[in-house]
Short mmCIF file of C-alpha atoms in Angstrom, two decimals:
data_model
loop_
_atom_site.label_atom_id
_atom_site.label_comp_id
_atom_site.label_asym_id
_atom_site.label_seq_id
_atom_site.Cartn_x
_atom_site.Cartn_y
_atom_site.Cartn_z
CA UNK A 14 127.27 95.94 102.95
CA UNK A 15 125.68 97.09 99.71
CA UNK A 16 124.82 100.77 98.88
CA UNK A 17 121.65 102.11 100.53
CA UNK A 18 118.25 101.19 98.86
CA UNK A 19 116.16 104.30 98.80
CA UNK A 20 112.43 103.23 99.12
CA UNK A 21 109.38 105.43 99.42
CA UNK A 22 106.10 104.56 99.64
CA UNK A 23 102.41 106.09 99.99
CA UNK A 24 101.73 107.44 103.64
CA UNK A 25 98.45 108.72 103.47
CA UNK A 26 96.44 105.38 104.02
CA UNK A 27 97.02 102.84 106.87
CA UNK A 28 96.87 100.05 104.10
CA UNK A 29 99.97 101.40 102.52
CA UNK A 30 102.04 100.95 105.51
CA UNK A 31 100.65 97.59 106.14
CA UNK A 32 101.22 96.50 102.55
CA UNK A 33 104.68 98.07 102.72
CA UNK A 34 105.76 95.97 105.85
CA UNK A 35 104.16 92.65 104.16
CA UNK A 36 105.82 93.53 100.59
CA UNK A 37 109.50 94.17 102.11
CA UNK A 38 109.20 91.22 104.31
CA UNK A 39 108.61 89.04 101.57
CA UNK A 40 111.95 90.40 100.03
CA UNK A 41 113.93 89.61 103.07
CA UNK A 42 116.42 87.41 101.26
CA UNK A 43 116.83 90.22 98.52
CA UNK A 44 117.26 93.00 101.14
CA UNK A 45 119.76 90.86 103.13
CA UNK A 46 122.96 92.99 103.61
CA UNK A 47 121.39 95.87 102.22
CA UNK A 48 120.62 99.36 103.79
CA UNK A 49 116.82 100.28 103.61
CA UNK A 50 115.82 103.79 103.68
CA UNK A 51 112.75 104.88 105.27
CA UNK A 52 111.32 108.49 104.35
CA UNK A 53 107.93 107.67 105.39
CA UNK A 54 105.42 108.79 107.91
CA UNK A 55 102.98 105.96 108.05
CA UNK A 56 99.50 107.62 108.81
CA UNK A 57 96.07 106.90 108.41
CA UNK A 58 93.71 108.99 106.24
CA UNK A 59 91.52 111.08 107.95
CA UNK A 60 87.71 111.76 106.88
CA UNK A 61 89.08 115.13 105.38
CA UNK A 62 91.59 113.40 103.40
CA UNK A 63 94.52 114.55 105.45
CA UNK A 64 96.78 112.47 107.81
CA UNK A 65 94.45 111.59 110.63
CA UNK A 66 96.80 109.60 112.94
CA UNK A 67 99.92 107.50 112.97
CA UNK A 68 99.39 103.72 111.95
CA UNK A 69 102.09 102.65 114.51
CA UNK A 70 101.72 105.21 117.58
CA UNK A 71 103.90 103.01 119.78
CA UNK A 72 106.29 102.45 117.25
CA UNK A 73 107.24 103.25 113.76
CA UNK A 74 107.30 101.72 110.28
CA UNK A 75 111.07 101.60 110.35
CA UNK A 76 111.28 99.75 113.76
CA UNK A 77 108.66 97.14 112.40
CA UNK A 78 110.97 96.80 109.07
CA UNK A 79 113.97 96.27 111.48
CA UNK A 80 112.52 93.64 113.35
CA UNK A 81 111.11 91.93 110.34
CA UNK A 82 114.51 92.30 108.24
CA UNK A 83 117.16 91.55 110.77
CA UNK A 84 119.95 91.34 108.39
CA UNK A 85 118.99 94.70 106.57
CA UNK A 86 120.10 97.98 108.11
CA UNK A 87 117.10 100.25 108.37
CA UNK A 88 117.67 103.93 108.49
CA UNK A 89 114.88 106.52 108.83
CA UNK A 90 115.60 110.02 107.61
CA UNK A 91 113.96 112.92 105.46
CA UNK A 92 110.67 112.39 106.83
CA UNK A 93 110.18 115.61 108.55
CA UNK A 94 110.32 117.77 105.38
CA UNK A 95 108.68 118.10 101.89
CA UNK A 96 110.00 116.15 98.73
CA UNK A 97 111.30 119.64 97.41
CA UNK A 98 113.47 120.12 100.59
CA UNK A 99 114.59 116.56 100.35
CA UNK A 100 116.10 116.89 97.04
CA UNK A 101 117.20 120.51 97.13
CA UNK A 102 117.94 121.56 100.72
CA UNK A 103 119.86 124.68 99.61
CA UNK A 104 116.59 126.15 98.45
CA UNK A 105 115.87 127.20 102.02
CA UNK A 106 117.56 130.17 103.61
CA UNK A 107 118.09 128.17 106.88
CA UNK A 108 119.72 124.82 106.42
CA UNK A 109 117.26 122.02 107.20
CA UNK A 110 118.06 119.09 109.69
CA UNK A 111 117.74 115.67 108.64
CA UNK A 112 117.37 113.25 111.44
CA UNK A 113 119.14 109.88 110.86
CA UNK A 114 117.69 107.09 113.06
CA UNK A 115 118.75 103.33 113.21
CA UNK A 116 120.82 100.91 114.86
CA UNK A 117 123.87 100.79 112.67
CA UNK A 118 126.51 103.28 112.75
CA UNK A 119 128.01 102.46 109.29
CA UNK A 120 124.49 102.36 107.84
CA UNK A 121 123.88 105.81 109.05
CA UNK A 122 127.30 107.01 107.93
CA UNK A 123 126.51 105.51 104.28
CA UNK A 124 123.00 107.31 104.22
CA UNK A 125 124.81 110.66 105.45
CA UNK A 126 127.12 110.32 102.45
CA UNK A 127 123.92 109.84 100.26
CA UNK A 128 122.38 112.89 101.71
CA UNK A 129 125.70 114.58 101.14
CA UNK A 130 125.27 113.87 97.30
CA UNK A 131 121.77 115.43 97.42
CA UNK A 132 123.32 118.84 98.74
CA UNK A 133 123.15 118.36 102.24
CA UNK A 134 126.06 119.37 104.46
CA UNK A 135 127.16 116.67 106.95
CA UNK A 136 126.67 118.98 110.02
CA UNK A 137 122.77 119.27 109.07
CA UNK A 138 122.57 115.50 109.85
CA UNK A 139 121.56 114.93 113.52
CA UNK A 140 119.97 111.92 115.43
CA UNK A 141 120.65 109.32 117.97
CA UNK A 142 120.67 105.58 117.07
#
């Protein structure tokens, strides 16, 4: 299995989530055997420009990506924090928790190591499969 592929995409409009799913599905062969890290919250833009609801209220973009890319390990993480905390978790006085969600334990362990490279301690990582 290759090293994690960190992919971030716009989350403010439903078209972004839909085109992300389409674009990454089109790269199925290139993504085979890789780990795809989903840090998004696929939301629709509200009338005020703020997130107005989930694009996939009964699922998530990560789950749909995993279905569309069965030979790619999709791991969802870091979607519960600002980018500044993603890259500098030590900037907070209280350690932030990073949930790791995915079907593959080895992929989650690899992403955990990637998070450690960003300064995150292993005990900060939580989450079921």
